[in-house]
mmCIF file of C-alpha atoms and ligand atoms in Angstrom:
data_model
loop_
_atom_site.group_PDB
_atom_site.id
_atom_site.type_symbol
_atom_site.label_atom_id
_atom_site.label_comp_id
_atom_site.label_asym_id
_atom_site.label_seq_id
_atom_site.Cartn_x
_atom_site.Cartn_y
_atom_site.Cartn_z
ATOM 1 C CA MET O 5 -30.895 20.524 25.524
ATOM 2 C CA ASP O 6 -34.546 19.970 24.529
ATOM 3 C CA ALA O 7 -36.214 16.666 23.622
ATOM 4 C CA ALA O 8 -36.071 17.297 19.853
ATOM 5 C CA THR O 9 -32.288 17.807 19.944
ATOM 6 C CA ASN O 10 -31.841 14.695 22.083
ATOM 7 C CA SER O 11 -33.622 12.464 19.611
ATOM 8 C CA GLU O 12 -31.677 13.757 16.596
ATOM 9 C CA THR O 13 -29.935 10.955 14.669
ATOM 10 C CA PRO O 14 -26.584 11.376 12.826
ATOM 11 C CA GLN O 15 -28.660 11.271 9.615
ATOM 12 C CA ASP O 16 -30.800 14.243 10.821
ATOM 13 C CA THR O 17 -27.632 16.171 11.658
ATOM 14 C CA LEU O 18 -26.217 15.437 8.194
ATOM 15 C CA TYR O 19 -29.438 16.651 6.507
ATOM 16 C CA GLU O 20 -29.268 19.859 8.560
ATOM 17 C CA GLU O 21 -25.608 20.416 7.639
ATOM 18 C CA ILE O 22 -26.379 19.861 3.966
ATOM 19 C CA LYS O 23 -29.397 22.149 4.075
ATOM 20 C CA SER O 24 -27.314 24.837 5.716
ATOM 21 C CA PHE O 25 -24.528 24.356 3.107
ATOM 22 C CA PHE O 26 -26.976 24.825 0.225
ATOM 23 C CA ASP O 27 -29.026 27.595 1.887
ATOM 24 C CA SER O 28 -25.946 29.682 2.592
ATOM 25 C CA ALA O 29 -24.188 29.026 -0.756
ATOM 26 C CA PRO O 30 -24.094 31.867 -3.295
ATOM 27 C CA PRO O 31 -26.891 31.334 -5.858
ATOM 28 C CA LEU O 32 -25.824 29.228 -8.830
ATOM 29 C CA LYS O 33 -25.537 31.272 -12.017
ATOM 30 C CA ASP O 34 -28.175 30.143 -14.508
ATOM 31 C CA GLY O 35 -29.508 27.201 -12.485
ATOM 32 C CA PRO O 36 -32.739 27.070 -14.598
ATOM 33 C CA GLY O 37 -30.666 27.101 -17.838
ATOM 34 C CA ILE O 38 -28.530 24.187 -16.586
ATOM 35 C CA SER O 39 -31.640 22.214 -15.559
ATOM 36 C CA LYS O 40 -33.177 22.800 -18.993
ATOM 37 C CA LYS O 41 -30.040 21.501 -20.762
ATOM 38 C CA LEU O 42 -29.974 18.485 -18.455
ATOM 39 C CA ASN O 43 -33.618 17.587 -18.977
ATOM 40 C CA GLU O 44 -33.277 17.843 -22.764
ATOM 41 C CA PHE O 45 -30.113 15.739 -22.671
ATOM 42 C CA ILE O 46 -31.690 13.012 -20.550
ATOM 43 C CA GLU O 47 -34.872 13.023 -22.646
ATOM 44 C CA ARG O 48 -32.799 12.535 -25.818
ATOM 45 C CA ASN O 49 -30.539 9.833 -24.416
ATOM 46 C CA SER O 50 -32.784 7.705 -22.265
ATOM 47 C CA GLN O 51 -34.092 5.469 -25.059
ATOM 48 C CA SER O 52 -32.291 2.147 -25.303
ATOM 49 C CA THR O 53 -31.675 1.087 -28.896
ATOM 50 C CA GLY O 54 -30.298 -2.335 -28.106
ATOM 51 C CA GLY O 55 -26.474 -2.059 -27.757
ATOM 52 C CA GLU O 56 -24.850 -2.664 -24.346
ATOM 53 C CA GLY O 57 -24.293 0.951 -23.296
ATOM 54 C CA THR O 58 -27.260 2.580 -25.033
ATOM 55 C CA GLY O 59 -29.921 4.257 -22.931
ATOM 56 C CA ARG O 60 -27.328 4.562 -20.173
ATOM 57 C CA VAL O 61 -26.062 7.891 -18.940
ATOM 58 C CA VAL O 62 -22.972 8.440 -16.833
ATOM 59 C CA CYS O 63 -22.143 11.583 -14.887
ATOM 60 C CA VAL O 64 -18.350 11.917 -14.877
ATOM 61 C CA THR O 65 -16.989 14.476 -12.404
ATOM 62 C CA SER O 66 -13.507 15.743 -13.078
ATOM 63 C CA GLY O 67 -10.844 18.102 -11.736
ATOM 64 C CA GLY O 68 -10.542 19.839 -8.379
ATOM 65 C CA THR O 69 -12.946 22.217 -6.638
ATOM 66 C CA THR O 70 -11.761 25.535 -5.204
ATOM 67 C CA VAL O 71 -12.570 26.950 -1.783
ATOM 68 C CA PRO O 72 -12.849 30.749 -1.923
ATOM 69 C CA LEU O 73 -11.481 32.670 1.065
ATOM 70 C CA GLU O 74 -13.157 35.987 0.216
ATOM 71 C CA LYS O 75 -16.572 36.730 -1.339
ATOM 72 C CA ARG O 76 -14.938 39.045 -3.897
ATOM 73 C CA CYS O 77 -12.498 36.241 -4.401
ATOM 74 C CA VAL O 78 -8.811 37.040 -4.806
ATOM 75 C CA ARG O 79 -7.512 33.994 -2.942
ATOM 76 C CA TYR O 80 -8.711 30.420 -2.819
ATOM 77 C CA ILE O 81 -7.583 26.951 -1.767
ATOM 78 C CA ASP O 82 -7.124 24.514 -4.634
ATOM 79 C CA ASN O 83 -5.842 20.983 -5.209
ATOM 80 C CA PHE O 84 -3.609 19.071 -7.601
ATOM 81 C CA SER O 85 -6.170 17.333 -9.844
ATOM 82 C CA SER O 86 -5.519 17.850 -13.571
ATOM 83 C CA GLY O 87 -8.795 16.327 -14.769
ATOM 84 C CA HIS O 88 -6.927 13.791 -16.904
ATOM 85 C CA ARG O 89 -8.746 10.811 -15.352
ATOM 86 C CA GLY O 90 -12.189 12.320 -15.978
ATOM 87 C CA ALA O 91 -11.397 13.448 -19.542
ATOM 88 C CA ALA O 92 -9.912 10.097 -20.619
ATOM 89 C CA SER O 93 -12.717 8.137 -18.933
ATOM 90 C CA THR O 94 -15.324 10.243 -20.744
ATOM 91 C CA GLU O 95 -13.846 9.187 -24.098
ATOM 92 C CA TYR O 96 -14.012 5.492 -23.152
ATOM 93 C CA PHE O 97 -17.574 5.746 -21.808
ATOM 94 C CA LEU O 98 -18.644 7.343 -25.106
ATOM 95 C CA LYS O 99 -16.938 4.520 -27.004
ATOM 96 C CA ALA O 100 -18.842 2.015 -24.860
ATOM 97 C CA GLY O 101 -22.134 3.593 -25.980
ATOM 98 C CA TYR O 102 -22.893 5.709 -22.900
ATOM 99 C CA SER O 103 -24.045 9.313 -23.033
ATOM 100 C CA VAL O 104 -21.898 11.438 -20.746
ATOM 101 C CA ILE O 105 -22.573 14.444 -18.531
ATOM 102 C CA PHE O 106 -19.071 15.793 -17.969
ATOM 103 C CA LEU O 107 -19.006 17.977 -14.829
ATOM 104 C CA TYR O 108 -15.540 19.499 -14.964
ATOM 105 C CA ARG O 109 -13.360 22.164 -13.400
ATOM 106 C CA ARG O 110 -13.016 25.173 -15.723
ATOM 107 C CA GLY O 111 -9.600 25.073 -17.406
ATOM 108 C CA SER O 112 -8.928 21.390 -16.615
ATOM 109 C CA CYS O 113 -8.153 18.607 -19.114
ATOM 110 C CA GLN O 114 -10.878 18.039 -21.751
ATOM 111 C CA PRO O 115 -12.013 14.903 -23.585
ATOM 112 C CA PHE O 116 -10.349 14.376 -26.990
ATOM 113 C CA CYS O 117 -7.590 16.920 -26.275
ATOM 114 C CA ARG O 118 -5.117 14.576 -24.648
ATOM 115 C CA SER O 119 -3.039 13.993 -27.769
ATOM 116 C CA LEU O 120 -2.710 17.717 -28.509
ATOM 117 C CA PRO O 121 0.166 19.893 -27.260
ATOM 118 C CA GLU O 122 -0.345 22.068 -24.166
ATOM 119 C CA ASP O 123 -1.215 25.204 -26.109
ATOM 120 C CA PRO O 124 -2.979 23.811 -29.209
ATOM 121 C CA LEU O 125 -3.925 27.171 -30.707
ATOM 122 C CA LEU O 126 -0.366 28.458 -30.766
ATOM 123 C CA GLU O 127 1.391 25.148 -31.426
ATOM 124 C CA CYS O 128 -0.880 23.414 -33.955
ATOM 125 C CA PHE O 129 -1.631 26.278 -36.326
ATOM 126 C CA GLU O 130 0.493 28.469 -38.582
ATOM 127 C CA VAL O 131 -0.202 31.555 -40.647
ATOM 128 C CA SER O 132 0.784 31.357 -44.334
ATOM 129 C CA LYS O 133 2.328 34.197 -46.394
ATOM 130 C CA GLU O 134 -1.183 34.930 -47.706
ATOM 131 C CA LEU O 135 -2.346 35.219 -44.071
ATOM 132 C CA ASN O 136 -4.402 32.030 -44.186
ATOM 133 C CA ILE O 137 -4.496 29.949 -41.040
ATOM 134 C CA GLN O 138 -3.596 26.293 -41.538
ATOM 135 C CA VAL O 139 -2.826 23.287 -39.378
ATOM 136 C CA HIS O 140 0.850 22.531 -38.932
ATOM 137 C CA GLN O 141 1.666 19.330 -40.871
ATOM 138 C CA SER O 142 3.037 17.509 -37.810
ATOM 139 C CA HIS O 143 -0.196 18.007 -35.848
ATOM 140 C CA SER O 144 -2.748 17.669 -38.628
ATOM 141 C CA GLU O 145 -3.842 14.075 -37.870
ATOM 142 C CA ALA O 146 -4.184 14.746 -34.123
ATOM 143 C CA VAL O 147 -6.167 17.974 -34.708
ATOM 144 C CA LYS O 148 -8.511 16.335 -37.247
ATOM 145 C CA ARG O 149 -9.175 13.428 -34.912
ATOM 146 C CA ALA O 150 -9.742 15.655 -31.844
ATOM 147 C CA ILE O 151 -12.120 18.045 -33.623
ATOM 148 C CA GLY O 152 -13.955 15.224 -35.420
ATOM 149 C CA GLU O 153 -14.510 13.124 -32.291
ATOM 150 C CA HIS O 154 -15.417 16.110 -30.118
ATOM 151 C CA CYS O 155 -17.923 17.510 -32.632
ATOM 152 C CA GLY O 156 -19.371 14.045 -33.170
ATOM 153 C CA ALA O 157 -20.036 13.638 -29.445
ATOM 154 C CA VAL O 158 -21.306 17.172 -28.692
ATOM 155 C CA GLU O 159 -23.303 17.761 -31.883
ATOM 156 C CA GLY O 160 -24.597 14.189 -31.779
ATOM 157 C CA GLY O 161 -26.052 15.105 -28.370
ATOM 158 C CA LEU O 162 -24.065 12.412 -26.529
ATOM 159 C CA LEU O 163 -21.794 14.666 -24.490
ATOM 160 C CA LEU O 164 -22.978 17.501 -22.242
ATOM 161 C CA LYS O 165 -20.197 19.557 -20.679
ATOM 162 C CA LEU O 166 -20.931 21.567 -17.510
ATOM 163 C CA PRO O 167 -18.151 23.599 -15.863
ATOM 164 C CA PHE O 168 -17.638 24.447 -12.182
ATOM 165 C CA THR O 169 -14.996 26.291 -10.211
ATOM 166 C CA THR O 170 -15.935 26.356 -6.520
ATOM 167 C CA ILE O 171 -17.077 23.599 -4.170
ATOM 168 C CA PHE O 172 -20.425 25.458 -4.001
ATOM 169 C CA GLU O 173 -20.992 25.292 -7.772
ATOM 170 C CA TYR O 174 -19.812 21.673 -7.902
ATOM 171 C CA LEU O 175 -22.307 20.396 -5.328
ATOM 172 C CA GLN O 176 -25.165 22.568 -6.600
ATOM 173 C CA ILE O 177 -24.752 21.296 -10.173
ATOM 174 C CA LEU O 178 -24.230 17.708 -8.994
ATOM 175 C CA GLN O 179 -27.596 17.911 -7.225
ATOM 176 C CA LEU O 180 -29.301 19.172 -10.415
ATOM 177 C CA ILE O 181 -27.683 16.345 -12.403
ATOM 178 C CA ALA O 182 -28.818 13.719 -9.893
ATOM 179 C CA MET O 183 -32.387 15.025 -9.950
ATOM 180 C CA SER O 184 -32.460 14.990 -13.746
ATOM 181 C CA MET O 185 -31.119 11.393 -13.863
ATOM 182 C CA ARG O 186 -33.579 9.902 -11.354
ATOM 183 C CA ASN O 187 -35.949 8.427 -13.938
ATOM 184 C CA LEU O 188 -33.126 6.481 -15.592
ATOM 185 C CA GLN O 189 -33.132 4.285 -12.493
ATOM 186 C CA THR O 190 -30.383 1.629 -12.752
ATOM 187 C CA ARG O 191 -29.216 2.894 -16.173
ATOM 188 C CA ALA O 192 -27.731 5.963 -14.476
ATOM 189 C CA MET O 193 -24.131 5.847 -13.352
ATOM 190 C CA PHE O 194 -22.078 8.267 -11.247
ATOM 191 C CA TYR O 195 -18.302 8.171 -11.745
ATOM 192 C CA LEU O 196 -16.986 10.594 -9.157
ATOM 193 C CA ALA O 197 -13.372 11.276 -10.135
ATOM 194 C CA ALA O 198 -13.337 14.955 -9.113
ATOM 195 C CA ALA O 199 -11.173 15.854 -6.148
ATOM 196 C CA ALA O 200 -13.773 17.675 -4.059
ATOM 197 C CA SER O 201 -12.633 19.816 -1.124
ATOM 198 C CA ASP O 202 -13.159 18.402 2.366
ATOM 199 C CA PHE O 203 -13.041 21.789 4.106
ATOM 200 C CA TYR O 204 -14.543 25.154 3.246
ATOM 201 C CA VAL O 205 -15.378 28.624 4.530
ATOM 202 C CA PRO O 206 -19.166 28.999 4.852
ATOM 203 C CA TRP O 207 -20.410 31.833 2.659
ATOM 204 C CA LYS O 208 -22.110 33.599 5.577
ATOM 205 C CA SER O 209 -18.892 33.765 7.633
ATOM 206 C CA MET O 210 -16.681 34.718 4.656
ATOM 207 C CA VAL O 211 -15.244 38.240 4.514
ATOM 208 C CA GLU O 212 -16.435 40.420 1.634
ATOM 209 C CA HIS O 213 -13.145 42.055 0.648
ATOM 210 C CA LYS O 214 -9.581 40.919 0.045
ATOM 211 C CA ILE O 215 -7.927 39.789 3.283
ATOM 212 C CA GLN O 216 -5.322 42.364 4.312
ATOM 213 C CA SER O 217 -1.782 41.167 4.984
ATOM 214 C CA ALA O 218 -1.106 44.178 7.268
ATOM 215 C CA SER O 219 -3.348 42.511 9.872
ATOM 216 C CA GLY O 220 -0.628 39.915 10.607
ATOM 217 C CA PRO O 221 -0.694 36.102 10.288
ATOM 218 C CA LEU O 222 -3.830 34.609 8.806
ATOM 219 C CA ASP O 223 -5.864 32.678 11.324
ATOM 220 C CA MET O 224 -9.020 31.243 9.830
ATOM 221 C CA GLN O 225 -11.169 28.251 10.574
ATOM 222 C CA LEU O 226 -12.407 25.958 7.830
ATOM 223 C CA VAL O 227 -15.419 23.759 8.486
ATOM 224 C CA GLN O 228 -16.001 20.295 7.081
ATOM 225 C CA VAL O 229 -17.915 20.015 3.820
ATOM 226 C CA PRO O 230 -20.983 17.877 4.682
ATOM 227 C CA LYS O 231 -20.763 14.310 3.352
ATOM 228 C CA THR O 232 -22.988 14.901 0.346
ATOM 229 C CA LEU O 233 -22.041 11.512 -1.116
ATOM 230 C CA SER O 234 -24.382 9.946 1.393
ATOM 231 C CA VAL O 235 -27.472 11.957 0.299
ATOM 232 C CA LEU O 236 -26.498 11.659 -3.365
ATOM 233 C CA ARG O 237 -26.490 7.874 -3.010
ATOM 234 C CA ASN O 238 -29.505 7.444 -0.722
ATOM 235 C CA ASP O 239 -31.851 10.289 -1.644
ATOM 236 C CA TRP O 240 -30.984 12.090 -4.864
ATOM 237 C CA ALA O 241 -30.409 9.053 -7.116
ATOM 238 C CA PRO O 242 -31.089 5.908 -5.060
ATOM 239 C CA MET O 243 -31.238 3.470 -8.009
ATOM 240 C CA ALA O 244 -28.109 4.627 -9.830
ATOM 241 C CA PHE O 245 -24.810 2.720 -10.016
ATOM 242 C CA PHE O 246 -22.165 4.520 -7.953
ATOM 243 C CA ILE O 247 -18.400 4.609 -8.407
ATOM 244 C CA SER O 248 -16.326 6.836 -6.157
ATOM 245 C CA PHE O 249 -12.566 7.217 -5.903
ATOM 246 C CA LYS O 250 -10.344 6.958 -2.857
ATOM 247 C CA LEU O 251 -7.068 8.812 -3.067
ATOM 248 C CA GLU O 252 -4.236 8.426 -0.582
ATOM 249 C CA THR O 253 -0.518 9.185 -0.549
ATOM 250 C CA ASP O 254 0.217 6.390 1.930
ATOM 251 C CA SER O 255 -0.275 3.051 0.157
ATOM 252 C CA ASN O 256 -0.458 1.225 3.520
ATOM 253 C CA ILE O 257 -3.863 2.661 4.365
ATOM 254 C CA LEU O 258 -5.331 2.937 0.843
ATOM 255 C CA LEU O 259 -7.273 -0.340 0.591
ATOM 256 C CA GLN O 260 -8.570 -0.159 4.116
ATOM 257 C CA LYS O 261 -9.843 3.396 3.483
ATOM 258 C CA ALA O 262 -11.422 2.303 0.195
ATOM 259 C CA ASP O 263 -13.241 -0.532 2.014
ATOM 260 C CA MET O 264 -14.478 1.911 4.625
ATOM 261 C CA ALA O 265 -15.809 4.288 1.945
ATOM 262 C CA LEU O 266 -17.517 1.387 0.139
ATOM 263 C CA LYS O 267 -19.446 0.446 3.284
ATOM 264 C CA LYS O 268 -20.044 3.902 4.732
ATOM 265 C CA TYR O 269 -21.470 5.395 1.532
ATOM 266 C CA LYS O 270 -22.921 2.140 0.124
ATOM 267 C CA MET O 271 -20.919 2.583 -3.085
ATOM 268 C CA HIS O 272 -21.104 -0.184 -5.684
ATOM 269 C CA VAL O 273 -17.433 0.318 -6.529
ATOM 270 C CA VAL O 274 -14.609 2.326 -4.991
ATOM 271 C CA VAL O 275 -11.562 2.838 -7.195
ATOM 272 C CA ALA O 276 -8.495 3.067 -4.969
ATOM 273 C CA ASN O 277 -5.523 5.037 -6.254
ATOM 274 C CA GLU O 278 -2.285 6.331 -4.858
ATOM 275 C CA LEU O 279 -1.181 9.798 -5.893
ATOM 276 C CA SER O 280 2.202 8.960 -7.433
ATOM 277 C CA THR O 281 1.121 5.771 -9.261
ATOM 278 C CA ARG O 282 -2.430 6.780 -10.254
ATOM 279 C CA LYS O 283 -1.682 6.627 -13.988
ATOM 280 C CA GLU O 284 -0.176 3.118 -13.742
ATOM 281 C CA LYS O 285 -2.316 1.215 -11.266
ATOM 282 C CA VAL O 286 -5.711 1.376 -9.550
ATOM 283 C CA VAL O 287 -7.602 -1.210 -7.504
ATOM 284 C CA VAL O 288 -11.298 -1.723 -8.162
ATOM 285 C CA VAL O 289 -12.850 -2.511 -4.785
ATOM 286 C CA THR O 290 -16.348 -4.049 -4.514
ATOM 287 C CA SER O 291 -18.041 -5.851 -1.625
ATOM 288 C CA SER O 292 -16.782 -9.207 -2.924
ATOM 289 C CA GLU O 293 -13.431 -8.547 -4.635
ATOM 290 C CA LYS O 294 -10.412 -6.363 -5.181
ATOM 291 C CA ILE O 295 -9.209 -6.255 -8.780
ATOM 292 C CA SER O 296 -5.919 -4.588 -9.749
ATOM 293 C CA VAL O 297 -6.087 -2.719 -13.049
ATOM 294 C CA LEU O 298 -2.766 -1.876 -14.690
ATOM 295 C CA ARG O 299 -1.805 0.319 -17.586
ATOM 296 C CA ASP O 300 -0.371 -1.686 -20.486
ATOM 297 C CA SER O 301 3.234 -0.526 -20.113
ATOM 298 C CA THR O 302 4.308 -2.225 -23.367
ATOM 299 C CA GLU O 303 2.426 0.447 -25.329
ATOM 300 C CA ALA O 304 3.600 4.043 -25.033
ATOM 301 C CA ASP O 305 0.171 5.583 -25.705
ATOM 302 C CA ALA O 306 -1.863 3.157 -23.601
ATOM 303 C CA ASP O 307 -3.721 4.596 -20.652
ATOM 304 C CA ILE O 308 -5.174 2.959 -17.593
ATOM 305 C CA GLU O 309 -8.681 4.341 -18.187
ATOM 306 C CA ASN O 310 -9.150 1.986 -21.145
ATOM 307 C CA PRO O 311 -9.134 -1.301 -19.112
ATOM 308 C CA LEU O 312 -10.698 0.475 -16.109
ATOM 309 C CA ILE O 313 -13.806 1.635 -18.000
ATOM 310 C CA LYS O 314 -14.175 -1.809 -19.682
ATOM 311 C CA LEU O 315 -14.312 -3.421 -16.247
ATOM 312 C CA LEU O 316 -16.706 -0.822 -14.818
ATOM 313 C CA VAL O 317 -19.077 -1.144 -17.796
ATOM 314 C CA GLU O 318 -19.190 -4.920 -17.122
ATOM 315 C CA LYS O 319 -19.974 -4.277 -13.444
ATOM 316 C CA HIS O 320 -22.729 -1.827 -14.400
ATOM 317 C CA SER O 321 -24.206 -4.357 -16.870
ATOM 318 C CA SER O 322 -24.393 -7.007 -14.133
ATOM 319 C CA TYR O 323 -26.061 -4.457 -11.845
ATOM 320 C CA VAL O 324 -28.683 -3.587 -14.490
ATOM 321 C CA GLU O 325 -29.323 -7.293 -15.236
ATOM 322 C CA ASP O 326 -29.545 -8.290 -11.562
ATOM 323 C CA SER O 327 -32.054 -5.554 -10.828
ATOM 324 C CA ASN O 328 -34.166 -6.579 -13.857
ATOM 325 C CA SER O 329 -34.349 -10.231 -12.791
HETATM 326 C C1 9Z3 R 17 -9.334 10.568 -7.705
HETATM 327 O O1 9Z3 R 17 -8.857 9.848 -6.877
HETATM 328 C C2 9Z3 R 17 -8.802 10.676 -9.135
HETATM 329 O O2 9Z3 R 17 -8.389 9.428 -9.597
HETATM 330 C C3 9Z3 R 17 -7.621 11.689 -9.239
HETATM 331 C C4 9Z3 R 17 -7.218 11.791 -10.723
HETATM 332 C C5 9Z3 R 17 -8.075 13.065 -8.736
HETATM 333 C C6 9Z3 R 17 -6.426 11.191 -8.433
HETATM 334 P P1 9Z3 R 17 -6.123 13.629 -12.228
HETATM 335 O O3 9Z3 R 17 -7.346 14.506 -12.174
HETATM 336 O O4 9Z3 R 17 -6.160 12.689 -10.918
HETATM 337 O O5 9Z3 R 17 -6.112 12.712 -13.429
HETATM 338 O O6 9Z3 R 17 -4.856 14.439 -12.097
HETATM 339 N N1 9Z3 R 17 -10.416 11.355 -7.420
HETATM 340 C C7 9Z3 R 17 -11.071 11.423 -6.123
HETATM 341 C C8 9Z3 R 17 -10.237 12.114 -5.099
HETATM 342 C C9 9Z3 R 17 -10.956 12.365 -3.804
HETATM 343 O O7 9Z3 R 17 -10.936 13.470 -3.374
HETATM 344 N N2 9Z3 R 17 -11.597 11.367 -3.199
HETATM 345 C C10 9Z3 R 17 -12.148 11.508 -1.854
HETATM 346 C C11 9Z3 R 17 -11.207 10.846 -0.887
HETATM 347 O O8 9Z3 R 17 -10.229 10.205 -1.298
HETATM 348 C C12 9Z3 R 17 -13.456 10.793 -1.766
HETATM 349 S S1 9Z3 R 17 -14.708 11.519 -2.743
HETATM 350 O O9 9Z3 R 17 -11.440 10.953 0.330
#
């Protein structure tokens, strides 16, 4: 071992792992086009016009990342996330006056579509005898509202939607978003609800073609995805307000793990949720308190993201005020 290796800190090792992850990742399709959209979006939305949320931009990540097993990908590892949390939260952030960059898994739940049936095109529309297409009476209010609110947000320039599929695309786009949001300083927020893979197959050690089953049992090693949250927080957007999520299936370790994440990654808030109850209850963990947020179970249509986003907007406001004083 030489002297340089001996003096390497865990931080140096992390930077090397992250550099190697990005260097070996397949090039992002249309990176310059995405950066252009981001810069225009931030330019348009960074002026504060007085209201509480205005001039603030939140990056909401949503849905699960895939881990390809082959370069010409036939098979991949995936996870359960539906993207419901991210889509619903986006709607409430928009209502609170924020502009939203919605970084979502292709095909996952979309803002303003939650009240529509699973296959809106086939279930909401009907073809008349004269071959005109019209909205089915029973869905007309929901369709009008969804289209109206969605168009209002996208055409009004308040919602920018960027899709990803793989863990590579997710982290590459997240880096571009963070860079574009730097000048917003404390008015930038990251709300990291996506379920990002912990393990992956590095691109350089990935086979080109479909893995053959005739070769017997599959024996492959996955390596850990470098802890990008740490560089996102400390280097890419050091002034932003950070909210990450901690998901567990064992409720006995959930709060302890959320506390650990809060300290390790210097998050401002960690939202702790358990898989089976995630739509009913979450715990908002900060360095000074743990607040349970519950869905209003007396109302059939109520969702937990409504009170959750109200609370998080308050926390962000205090953060902005404290850093101004
Ligand atoms: C979450 O915990 C989200 O709340 C859910 C939402 C993914 C559970 P759905 O998309 O579910 O509405 O179906 N997201 C973060 C999950 C995660 O992977 N967190 C990492 C961890 O727990 C830390 S970044 O270790």
